[in-house]
Amino acid sequence: MSGLISIVLDEPTDYDAWRSRVRELIQDGIAPEQVSFGSAGCSGDLFGAAAPSAGARRALRRSSEVRVPRNFPKLARQVLCHRDAGRHALLYRLLWRVQASPRLLENEADGDVHAAKRLAQAVRRDVHKMKAFVRFRRVETEEGEAFVAWFEPEHSIVKLAATFFAERFAGMRWSIVTPACSVHWDGQALAFDSGARRQDCPDDDALEAHWRVYYSSIFNPARLKVNAMRAEMPKKYWKNLPESRLIPELTRSAERAQRAAPAGSSPSAASARRLVAAQPQQTVAVEGRPDSLAAVRAAVSQCARCDLCHFATTAVPGVGPADAPIMVVGEQPGDQEDLAGRPFIGPAGQELDAALLAAGIDREQTYLTNAVKHFKFVPRGKRRIHQRPTFGEVDHCRWWLDLEREIVAPRMTVALGATAARAVLGRTVSVTAERGRVMGDARTGGIVVTTHPAYLLRLPEREAVEQRRRFVADLRLAQEVAEA
Ligand code: URA
């Protein structure tokens, strides 16, 4: 094939690398039929080192400007991750044609546009599956705890998906290993490496039970559509999922329940809960009564006093010195706290930090904890939506808060919001009615009830200004009494 220009890409999935190679081709007017693409390491029949022909060099040197429509880079980044061997040529053809037809990408009926969008869609779908089906296993390393997951994507999507995991699991050290590429997160930065084999990854540990219980509890027979489920969770992924062993039984139980249900009714979420109850639960006995904050922390991390532990990533114990003059009690950890295992580090925590500063309270010298130690949420798409804990859950978890209060014995306790107030006082009170005054006294432990900082985040700005002022005033009151 004389005159064919061979482009060998060292990083065939990398958009910037591809773009820098094709930019000159476009500028030199090299038509798509004159170019062939291959990756380093591919055998060279198609890609023998052919020099550009004089004819090609003379062709169409129209402008040094390469036109790149705004939606092209995103599309190209996805297409490049597809395993289709013709993807580089397809993208080059598109970029070439875009020079004469700037709105080409909007023409869905065009064969090249359609093909590129189809590849991009397959890649997005693969990324979605990776986000849904990666399951980490805990391992002990010299640097401490780390998490490893094995995954087999269809396309080269590890780099595309990696930032999602870095944000979602920011507080853990983890690696995701695939046959072609591995990605590692050390809490600071992502690093990419070569792939590995399935047998190089850990296989089994307590997290498996956690996932099984979680899956069976979110499994709702009323919504069971087996074909849709198979499409969403294709069988090839099942072997790597701890919960996969439950799928046949849950499916059969749902079908039985469907048959047994009176005409017109459907199996309810309650029957899903009964299925959950039938699964072995992971309970850990806490021996003795912890008598130091370190012992409380260790015991809280094993807590299975209620069902919330099966869904949260980890328990979030309180933090702060054992002789803190002030204890601040929130409702429950939020999404970020759940991932990091530390209270008040997310948006509500930042609001609290600003108010503590304004009230003259040193966060480092304050004990921060929550009424409920596990994050309660419902999954909605990619998000986990906060759910207020029930009175039952609050009352169960008081065991921990009471211990913390006994050990720290703060001069003042600040309860943030109604849930914390119930946990601290043991009864339901109105925050509006109780705020702005001290209950009890600092000698035996006074209490101030105030609003929750998350409430301030939801207010329109004008109202938030006044509510922030009152929030800071409540904190300052606690500080003054603690200092007196
Ligand atoms: N909200 C709380 O009540 N506690 C936290 O730790 C974070 C958000």
Short mmCIF file of C-alpha atoms and ligand atoms in Angstrom, two decimals:
data_model
loop_
_atom_site.label_atom_id
_atom_site.label_comp_id
_atom_site.label_asym_id
_atom_site.label_seq_id
_atom_site.Cartn_x
_atom_site.Cartn_y
_atom_site.Cartn_z
CA MET A 1 0.00 0.00 0.00
CA SER A 2 2.40 2.65 -1.15
CA GLY A 3 1.99 6.14 0.27
CA LEU A 4 0.13 4.99 3.38
CA ILE A 5 1.19 6.95 6.44
CA SER A 6 1.48 4.77 9.48
CA ILE A 7 0.76 6.29 12.86
CA VAL A 8 1.86 4.12 15.76
CA LEU A 9 0.38 5.25 19.05
CA ASP A 10 2.20 4.52 22.30
CA GLU A 11 -0.92 5.32 24.29
CA PRO A 12 -3.79 4.30 22.03
CA THR A 13 -6.49 5.37 24.51
CA ASP A 14 -5.04 8.80 25.26
CA TYR A 15 -6.83 11.69 23.58
CA ASP A 16 -4.02 14.24 23.98
CA ALA A 17 -1.49 11.85 22.47
CA TRP A 18 -3.80 11.04 19.56
CA ARG A 19 -4.63 14.71 18.98
CA SER A 20 -0.99 15.77 18.84
CA ARG A 21 -0.35 13.09 16.21
CA VAL A 22 -3.33 13.90 13.99
CA ARG A 23 -3.11 17.68 14.21
CA GLU A 24 -0.19 17.78 11.79
CA LEU A 25 -1.84 15.31 9.45
CA ILE A 26 -4.86 17.57 9.13
CA GLN A 27 -2.64 20.62 8.69
CA ASP A 28 -0.71 18.80 5.97
CA GLY A 29 -3.95 17.87 4.26
CA ILE A 30 -3.42 14.11 4.62
CA ALA A 31 -6.75 12.51 3.78
CA PRO A 32 -8.11 9.69 5.97
CA GLU A 33 -7.61 7.09 3.22
CA GLN A 34 -3.88 7.81 3.35
CA VAL A 35 -3.46 7.11 7.06
CA SER A 36 -3.41 3.93 9.05
CA PHE A 37 -3.32 3.72 12.85
CA GLY A 38 -1.89 1.11 15.13
CA SER A 39 -0.65 0.71 18.66
CA ALA A 40 2.91 0.10 19.78
CA GLY A 41 3.41 -3.64 20.02
CA CYS A 42 0.97 -4.49 17.21
CA SER A 43 2.35 -6.55 14.35
CA GLY A 44 3.32 -4.36 11.50
CA ASP A 45 1.59 -5.60 8.35
CA LEU A 46 -0.75 -2.67 8.12
CA PHE A 47 1.61 -0.26 9.74
CA GLY A 48 4.89 -0.64 7.95
CA ALA A 49 6.93 2.55 8.10
CA ALA A 50 5.72 4.19 4.93
CA ALA A 51 6.70 7.77 4.29
CA PRO A 52 4.06 10.24 3.21
CA SER A 53 3.87 10.37 -0.54
CA ALA A 54 4.75 13.55 -2.32
CA GLY A 55 1.17 13.63 -3.55
CA ALA A 56 -0.14 13.46 -0.04
CA ARG A 57 2.21 16.17 1.11
CA ARG A 58 1.02 18.42 -1.66
CA ALA A 59 -2.65 17.79 -0.92
CA LEU A 60 -4.90 20.43 0.53
CA ARG A 61 -2.69 22.42 2.92
CA ARG A 62 -5.56 24.73 3.58
CA SER A 63 -4.94 26.30 6.89
CA SER A 64 -2.81 25.90 9.98
CA GLU A 65 -5.98 26.12 12.08
CA VAL A 66 -7.45 22.75 13.04
CA ARG A 67 -11.11 23.08 13.77
CA VAL A 68 -12.22 21.05 16.80
CA PRO A 69 -15.91 21.39 17.68
CA ARG A 70 -16.64 21.82 21.37
CA ASN A 71 -18.28 18.41 21.75
CA PHE A 72 -15.53 16.53 19.88
CA PRO A 73 -12.93 16.04 22.68
CA LYS A 74 -15.42 14.45 25.06
CA LEU A 75 -16.74 12.14 22.37
CA ALA A 76 -13.21 11.27 21.25
CA ARG A 77 -12.02 10.55 24.80
CA GLN A 78 -14.78 7.98 25.16
CA VAL A 79 -14.40 6.47 21.69
CA LEU A 80 -10.66 6.02 22.20
CA CYS A 81 -11.36 3.74 25.17
CA HIS A 82 -13.38 1.34 23.03
CA ARG A 83 -11.60 -1.86 22.02
CA ASP A 84 -12.68 -1.48 18.36
CA ALA A 85 -9.51 -1.52 16.25
CA GLY A 86 -10.97 0.97 13.79
CA ARG A 87 -11.66 3.70 16.33
CA HIS A 88 -8.62 5.89 15.58
CA ALA A 89 -9.37 5.87 11.87
CA LEU A 90 -13.03 6.64 12.54
CA LEU A 91 -12.13 9.63 14.72
CA TYR A 92 -9.62 10.89 12.20
CA ARG A 93 -12.24 10.66 9.46
CA LEU A 94 -14.63 12.66 11.64
CA LEU A 95 -12.07 15.31 12.45
CA TRP A 96 -11.09 15.56 8.80
CA ARG A 97 -14.70 15.95 7.69
CA VAL A 98 -15.44 18.47 10.45
CA GLN A 99 -12.94 20.86 8.84
CA ALA A 100 -15.34 21.30 5.95
CA SER A 101 -18.60 20.69 7.87
CA PRO A 102 -18.28 22.23 11.33
CA ARG A 103 -21.72 20.99 12.43
CA LEU A 104 -21.18 17.43 11.30
CA LEU A 105 -21.41 15.99 14.84
CA GLU A 106 -24.98 17.22 15.13
CA ASN A 107 -26.01 15.03 12.20
CA GLU A 108 -27.04 11.81 13.91
CA ALA A 109 -27.97 10.27 10.55
CA ASP A 110 -24.37 10.45 9.33
CA GLY A 111 -22.74 7.01 9.35
CA ASP A 112 -19.47 8.11 10.98
CA VAL A 113 -21.22 10.22 13.61
CA HIS A 114 -23.57 7.38 14.39
CA ALA A 115 -20.72 4.87 14.66
CA ALA A 116 -18.70 7.13 16.98
CA LYS A 117 -21.67 7.78 19.23
CA ARG A 118 -22.39 4.07 19.43
CA LEU A 119 -18.82 3.35 20.54
CA ALA A 120 -18.95 6.19 23.08
CA GLN A 121 -22.20 4.85 24.47
CA ALA A 122 -20.74 1.36 24.90
CA VAL A 123 -17.79 2.87 26.77
CA ARG A 124 -20.06 4.92 29.05
CA ARG A 125 -22.04 1.82 29.80
CA ASP A 126 -18.88 -0.06 30.70
CA VAL A 127 -17.82 2.77 33.03
CA HIS A 128 -21.25 2.65 34.65
CA LYS A 129 -20.86 -1.09 35.21
CA MET A 130 -17.43 -0.63 36.72
CA LYS A 131 -18.80 1.92 39.17
CA ALA A 132 -21.63 -0.42 40.10
CA PHE A 133 -19.80 -3.73 40.26
CA VAL A 134 -16.38 -3.06 41.71
CA ARG A 135 -16.17 -4.74 45.13
CA PHE A 136 -13.21 -4.02 47.37
CA ARG A 137 -11.59 -6.62 49.60
CA ARG A 138 -9.68 -5.53 52.67
CA VAL A 139 -6.00 -6.45 52.95
CA GLU A 140 -3.36 -5.72 55.57
CA THR A 141 -0.20 -4.15 54.19
CA GLU A 142 2.94 -2.83 55.87
CA GLU A 143 1.42 0.64 55.75
CA GLY A 144 -1.83 -0.64 57.32
CA GLU A 145 -5.26 -1.33 55.90
CA ALA A 146 -5.84 -1.18 52.14
CA PHE A 147 -8.54 -2.35 49.74
CA VAL A 148 -8.17 -4.24 46.49
CA ALA A 149 -10.73 -4.99 43.81
CA TRP A 150 -10.56 -7.11 40.70
CA PHE A 151 -12.59 -6.07 37.68
CA GLU A 152 -12.76 -7.12 34.03
CA PRO A 153 -13.99 -4.25 31.88
CA GLU A 154 -14.88 -4.76 28.25
CA HIS A 155 -13.05 -1.63 27.15
CA SER A 156 -10.01 0.36 28.33
CA ILE A 157 -11.97 2.42 30.81
CA VAL A 158 -9.84 2.35 33.95
CA LYS A 159 -8.51 5.89 33.48
CA LEU A 160 -11.96 7.21 32.63
CA ALA A 161 -13.51 5.73 35.76
CA ALA A 162 -10.65 6.30 38.19
CA THR A 163 -11.58 9.77 39.41
CA PHE A 164 -15.02 8.53 40.42
CA PHE A 165 -13.39 6.03 42.80
CA ALA A 166 -10.88 8.59 44.05
CA GLU A 167 -13.73 10.92 45.03
CA ARG A 168 -16.00 8.18 46.34
CA PHE A 169 -13.32 6.42 48.40
CA ALA A 170 -11.06 9.37 49.13
CA GLY A 171 -10.31 8.27 52.68
CA MET A 172 -9.18 4.72 51.85
CA ARG A 173 -6.03 3.35 50.23
CA TRP A 174 -7.18 1.17 47.37
CA SER A 175 -6.22 -0.51 44.10
CA ILE A 176 -8.41 -1.68 41.28
CA VAL A 177 -6.74 -4.35 39.22
CA THR A 178 -7.85 -5.31 35.72
CA PRO A 179 -6.18 -7.56 33.14
CA ALA A 180 -4.76 -4.60 31.18
CA CYS A 181 -4.22 -1.87 33.73
CA SER A 182 -4.26 -1.21 37.47
CA VAL A 183 -5.02 1.99 39.30
CA HIS A 184 -3.89 2.84 42.82
CA TRP A 185 -5.03 5.55 45.21
CA ASP A 186 -2.95 6.42 48.26
CA GLY A 187 -5.30 9.07 49.64
CA GLN A 188 -3.55 11.81 47.61
CA ALA A 189 -3.04 10.84 44.00
CA LEU A 190 -3.94 8.26 41.40
CA ALA A 191 -1.21 6.10 39.89
CA PHE A 192 -1.62 3.77 36.92
CA ASP A 193 0.27 0.58 36.38
CA SER A 194 0.20 -2.56 34.24
CA GLY A 195 -2.55 -5.15 34.66
CA ALA A 196 -2.46 -8.40 36.62
CA ARG A 197 -4.23 -11.71 36.93
CA ARG A 198 -7.37 -12.56 38.85
CA GLN A 199 -5.47 -14.91 41.15
CA ASP A 200 -3.18 -12.05 42.25
CA CYS A 201 -6.09 -10.36 44.03
CA PRO A 202 -7.51 -11.30 47.43
CA ASP A 203 -10.69 -13.25 47.25
CA ASP A 204 -12.53 -13.41 50.48
CA ASP A 205 -13.05 -11.57 53.74
CA ALA A 206 -15.67 -10.12 56.02
CA LEU A 207 -16.62 -7.44 53.47
CA GLU A 208 -18.21 -10.18 51.41
CA ALA A 209 -20.82 -10.77 54.08
CA HIS A 210 -21.38 -7.03 54.29
CA TRP A 211 -22.09 -6.80 50.57
CA ARG A 212 -24.41 -9.78 50.64
CA VAL A 213 -26.50 -8.32 53.45
CA TYR A 214 -26.53 -4.93 51.75
CA TYR A 215 -27.61 -6.37 48.43
CA SER A 216 -30.36 -8.51 49.89
CA SER A 217 -31.74 -5.52 51.77
CA ILE A 218 -31.93 -3.23 48.75
CA PHE A 219 -33.35 -6.04 46.64
CA ASN A 220 -37.03 -5.30 46.25
CA PRO A 221 -39.07 -8.21 44.86
CA ALA A 222 -41.86 -5.79 43.98
CA ARG A 223 -39.54 -4.27 41.41
CA LEU A 224 -38.14 -7.50 40.11
CA LYS A 225 -37.80 -7.54 36.35
CA VAL A 226 -35.49 -10.41 35.69
CA ASN A 227 -34.59 -9.42 32.14
CA ALA A 228 -33.84 -5.84 33.14
CA MET A 229 -31.79 -7.12 36.05
CA ARG A 230 -29.77 -9.39 33.80
CA ALA A 231 -29.16 -6.52 31.40
CA GLU A 232 -27.99 -4.31 34.25
CA MET A 233 -25.97 -6.98 35.96
CA PRO A 234 -24.77 -9.27 33.15
CA LYS A 235 -23.84 -12.75 34.23
CA LYS A 236 -20.18 -12.27 33.36
CA TYR A 237 -19.85 -9.85 36.31
CA TRP A 238 -21.57 -12.18 38.75
CA LYS A 239 -18.54 -14.33 39.48
CA ASN A 240 -16.70 -11.38 41.04
CA LEU A 241 -19.59 -10.20 43.18
CA PRO A 242 -19.90 -11.52 46.72
CA GLU A 243 -23.66 -11.05 46.59
CA SER A 244 -24.00 -13.07 43.39
CA ARG A 245 -24.63 -16.23 45.41
CA LEU A 246 -27.83 -14.61 46.65
CA ILE A 247 -29.25 -13.73 43.26
CA PRO A 248 -30.75 -17.10 42.28
CA GLU A 249 -32.35 -17.58 45.72
CA LEU A 250 -33.66 -14.02 45.92
CA THR A 251 -35.05 -14.32 42.41
CA ARG A 252 -36.73 -17.64 43.20
CA SER A 253 -38.17 -16.29 46.48
CA ALA A 254 -39.53 -13.26 44.66
CA GLU A 255 -41.13 -15.43 42.02
CA ARG A 256 -42.68 -17.63 44.74
CA ALA A 257 -43.99 -14.55 46.55
CA GLN A 258 -45.39 -13.22 43.27
CA ARG A 259 -47.29 -16.45 42.68
CA ALA A 260 -48.59 -16.59 46.27
CA ALA A 261 -49.74 -12.97 46.30
CA PRO A 262 -53.45 -12.23 45.95
CA ALA A 263 -54.45 -11.14 42.44
CA GLY A 264 -53.61 -7.50 41.84
CA SER A 265 -51.12 -7.23 44.67
CA SER A 266 -47.36 -7.42 44.42
CA PRO A 267 -44.74 -8.58 46.90
CA SER A 268 -43.95 -5.75 49.21
CA ALA A 269 -40.82 -4.22 50.64
CA ALA A 270 -41.81 -6.00 53.87
CA SER A 271 -41.31 -9.35 52.21
CA ALA A 272 -37.93 -8.09 51.03
CA ARG A 273 -37.11 -7.34 54.64
CA ARG A 274 -38.17 -10.84 55.63
CA LEU A 275 -35.74 -12.16 53.04
CA VAL A 276 -33.05 -10.01 54.60
CA ALA A 277 -33.88 -11.35 58.02
CA ALA A 278 -33.35 -14.86 56.65
CA GLN A 279 -29.79 -13.99 55.57
CA PRO A 280 -26.97 -14.60 58.05
CA GLN A 281 -26.22 -11.28 59.74
CA GLN A 282 -22.74 -10.19 60.70
CA THR A 283 -22.89 -9.47 64.40
CA VAL A 284 -19.91 -8.76 66.58
CA ALA A 285 -20.24 -8.99 70.34
CA VAL A 286 -18.75 -6.12 72.29
CA GLU A 287 -17.26 -7.54 75.45
CA GLY A 288 -17.38 -5.55 78.67
CA ARG A 289 -18.03 -1.88 79.09
CA PRO A 290 -15.41 0.30 77.37
CA ASP A 291 -13.83 2.68 79.87
CA SER A 292 -11.61 4.87 77.68
CA LEU A 293 -12.19 6.76 74.45
CA ALA A 294 -9.82 4.39 72.65
CA ALA A 295 -11.89 1.42 73.85
CA VAL A 296 -15.12 3.17 72.83
CA ARG A 297 -13.68 3.87 69.38
CA ALA A 298 -12.61 0.25 68.94
CA ALA A 299 -15.98 -1.03 70.10
CA VAL A 300 -18.00 1.44 68.00
CA SER A 301 -16.17 0.27 64.90
CA GLN A 302 -17.58 -3.23 65.53
CA CYS A 303 -21.07 -2.07 66.45
CA ALA A 304 -23.99 -4.10 65.13
CA ARG A 305 -26.59 -2.92 67.64
CA CYS A 306 -28.97 -2.01 64.81
CA ASP A 307 -29.20 -2.63 61.07
CA LEU A 308 -27.54 0.61 59.98
CA CYS A 309 -24.10 -0.99 60.26
CA HIS A 310 -24.89 -3.23 57.29
CA PHE A 311 -25.22 -0.35 54.88
CA ALA A 312 -22.73 2.27 56.04
CA THR A 313 -19.09 2.08 54.95
CA THR A 314 -17.84 2.34 58.48
CA ALA A 315 -18.88 3.49 61.93
CA VAL A 316 -17.82 7.05 62.73
CA PRO A 317 -16.74 7.41 66.36
CA GLY A 318 -16.30 10.75 68.10
CA VAL A 319 -13.02 12.67 67.96
CA GLY A 320 -11.36 15.04 70.38
CA PRO A 321 -9.54 15.10 73.71
CA ALA A 322 -10.82 13.14 76.69
CA ASP A 323 -10.76 16.32 78.80
CA ALA A 324 -12.60 18.53 76.29
CA PRO A 325 -14.61 21.25 78.06
CA ILE A 326 -17.24 21.18 75.31
CA MET A 327 -18.82 18.25 73.53
CA VAL A 328 -20.71 18.91 70.28
CA VAL A 329 -23.24 16.26 69.28
CA GLY A 330 -24.55 16.03 65.72
CA GLU A 331 -27.19 13.79 64.21
CA GLN A 332 -25.25 11.16 62.24
CA PRO A 333 -22.27 11.05 59.87
CA GLY A 334 -22.97 12.30 56.34
CA ASP A 335 -21.76 10.86 53.04
CA GLN A 336 -18.20 12.18 53.37
CA GLU A 337 -17.89 11.33 57.04
CA ASP A 338 -19.03 7.79 56.26
CA LEU A 339 -16.25 7.39 53.72
CA ALA A 340 -13.53 9.00 55.79
CA GLY A 341 -14.58 7.61 59.20
CA ARG A 342 -14.35 11.07 60.83
CA PRO A 343 -17.20 13.32 61.95
CA PHE A 344 -17.95 16.77 60.58
CA ILE A 345 -15.62 16.93 57.60
CA GLY A 346 -18.26 17.55 54.89
CA PRO A 347 -20.30 20.69 54.12
CA ALA A 348 -22.12 20.70 57.48
CA GLY A 349 -18.76 20.28 59.19
CA GLN A 350 -17.39 23.30 57.37
CA GLU A 351 -20.40 25.34 58.43
CA LEU A 352 -19.80 24.17 62.00
CA ASP A 353 -16.09 25.03 61.79
CA ALA A 354 -16.87 28.61 60.77
CA ALA A 355 -19.37 29.00 63.61
CA LEU A 356 -16.99 27.50 66.21
CA LEU A 357 -14.33 29.93 65.08
CA ALA A 358 -16.74 32.86 65.30
CA ALA A 359 -17.79 31.74 68.80
CA GLY A 360 -14.15 31.50 69.94
CA ILE A 361 -14.23 27.71 70.36
CA ASP A 362 -11.13 25.74 69.38
CA ARG A 363 -12.27 22.71 67.36
CA GLU A 364 -9.12 20.77 68.29
CA GLN A 365 -9.96 21.13 72.00
CA THR A 366 -13.61 20.14 71.46
CA TYR A 367 -15.05 16.63 71.42
CA LEU A 368 -17.18 16.12 68.30
CA THR A 369 -19.50 13.19 67.96
CA ASN A 370 -22.91 12.12 66.68
CA ALA A 371 -26.11 10.76 68.16
CA VAL A 372 -26.00 7.88 65.66
CA LYS A 373 -22.65 6.45 64.62
CA HIS A 374 -23.54 5.02 61.20
CA PHE A 375 -24.66 6.92 58.08
CA LYS A 376 -28.29 6.18 57.20
CA PHE A 377 -29.13 6.71 53.54
CA VAL A 378 -31.06 5.47 50.54
CA PRO A 379 -29.12 4.89 47.30
CA ARG A 380 -30.48 6.98 44.42
CA GLY A 381 -28.49 6.55 41.23
CA LYS A 382 -24.94 7.52 42.03
CA ARG A 383 -25.94 9.43 45.15
CA ARG A 384 -26.65 8.36 48.71
CA ILE A 385 -29.46 10.41 50.12
CA HIS A 386 -29.40 11.12 53.85
CA GLN A 387 -32.26 9.62 55.88
CA ARG A 388 -33.11 10.86 59.33
CA PRO A 389 -32.59 8.07 61.91
CA THR A 390 -35.67 6.75 63.70
CA PHE A 391 -36.17 7.29 67.43
CA GLY A 392 -35.46 3.56 67.83
CA GLU A 393 -32.08 3.93 66.13
CA VAL A 394 -31.25 7.04 68.16
CA ASP A 395 -32.17 5.30 71.40
CA HIS A 396 -30.12 2.20 70.48
CA CYS A 397 -27.09 4.33 69.72
CA ARG A 398 -27.37 6.31 72.99
CA TRP A 399 -25.38 3.55 74.61
CA TRP A 400 -22.28 4.98 72.86
CA LEU A 401 -23.10 8.62 73.44
CA ASP A 402 -23.73 8.00 77.12
CA LEU A 403 -20.33 6.31 77.40
CA GLU A 404 -18.62 9.20 75.62
CA ARG A 405 -20.31 11.72 77.89
CA GLU A 406 -19.39 9.70 80.95
CA ILE A 407 -15.71 9.47 79.93
CA VAL A 408 -15.26 13.03 78.64
CA ALA A 409 -17.56 14.58 81.26
CA PRO A 410 -17.68 17.89 79.37
CA ARG A 411 -18.66 21.03 81.22
CA MET A 412 -21.02 21.82 78.34
CA THR A 413 -22.71 19.67 75.69
CA VAL A 414 -24.10 21.32 72.57
CA ALA A 415 -26.83 19.33 70.83
CA LEU A 416 -27.11 20.21 67.13
CA GLY A 417 -30.71 19.75 66.02
CA ALA A 418 -33.66 17.72 67.22
CA THR A 419 -32.11 14.26 66.82
CA ALA A 420 -29.05 15.19 68.87
CA ALA A 421 -31.28 16.88 71.46
CA ARG A 422 -33.30 13.69 71.86
CA ALA A 423 -30.12 11.64 72.23
CA VAL A 424 -28.65 14.00 74.82
CA LEU A 425 -31.84 14.67 76.81
CA GLY A 426 -33.55 11.31 76.35
CA ARG A 427 -36.77 13.00 75.27
CA THR A 428 -38.07 14.91 72.27
CA VAL A 429 -37.90 18.70 72.52
CA SER A 430 -38.53 21.62 70.21
CA VAL A 431 -35.23 23.21 69.18
CA THR A 432 -36.92 26.56 68.60
CA ALA A 433 -38.37 26.54 72.11
CA GLU A 434 -35.21 25.33 73.89
CA ARG A 435 -32.40 27.15 72.13
CA GLY A 436 -30.64 30.19 73.61
CA ARG A 437 -30.55 28.93 77.21
CA VAL A 438 -28.47 26.58 79.33
CA MET A 439 -30.11 23.50 80.84
CA GLY A 440 -28.38 22.36 84.04
CA ASP A 441 -24.99 23.82 84.93
CA ALA A 442 -21.40 23.39 83.93
CA ARG A 443 -20.37 21.72 87.20
CA THR A 444 -22.48 18.64 86.48
CA GLY A 445 -22.61 19.17 82.74
CA GLY A 446 -24.77 21.83 81.15
CA ILE A 447 -26.61 21.44 77.86
CA VAL A 448 -27.35 23.92 75.07
CA VAL A 449 -29.70 22.90 72.28
CA THR A 450 -29.32 24.66 68.92
CA THR A 451 -29.96 24.16 65.23
CA HIS A 452 -28.04 21.74 63.04
CA PRO A 453 -25.50 23.37 60.66
CA ALA A 454 -26.97 21.41 57.73
CA TYR A 455 -30.18 23.37 58.27
CA LEU A 456 -28.27 26.61 57.69
CA LEU A 457 -26.96 25.26 54.40
CA ARG A 458 -30.49 24.80 53.13
CA LEU A 459 -31.72 28.32 53.93
CA PRO A 460 -31.97 31.15 51.41
CA GLU A 461 -29.02 33.48 51.96
CA ARG A 462 -30.97 36.33 53.56
CA GLU A 463 -32.49 34.04 56.20
CA ALA A 464 -29.22 32.17 56.67
CA VAL A 465 -27.46 35.34 57.83
CA GLU A 466 -29.79 35.73 60.81
CA GLN A 467 -29.83 32.00 61.60
CA ARG A 468 -26.02 31.87 61.50
CA ARG A 469 -25.89 34.74 63.96
CA ARG A 470 -28.19 32.84 66.34
CA PHE A 471 -26.21 29.63 65.87
CA VAL A 472 -22.95 31.39 66.78
CA ALA A 473 -24.67 33.04 69.77
CA ASP A 474 -25.77 29.60 71.08
CA LEU A 475 -22.22 28.25 70.70
CA ARG A 476 -20.78 31.33 72.40
CA LEU A 477 -23.19 30.84 75.29
CA ALA A 478 -21.91 27.28 75.74
CA GLN A 479 -18.32 28.55 75.56
CA GLU A 480 -18.90 31.27 78.17
CA VAL A 481 -20.56 28.86 80.60
CA ALA A 482 -17.83 26.24 80.04
CA GLU A 483 -15.16 28.85 80.77
CA ALA A 484 -16.84 30.42 83.80
N1 URA B 1 -23.85 16.00 60.13
C1 URA B 1 -23.77 15.52 61.39
O1 URA B 1 -24.70 15.62 62.17
N2 URA B 1 -22.65 14.91 61.76
C2 URA B 1 -21.60 14.77 60.96
O2 URA B 1 -20.60 14.19 61.38
C3 URA B 1 -21.69 15.31 59.67
C4 URA B 1 -22.83 15.90 59.26
#
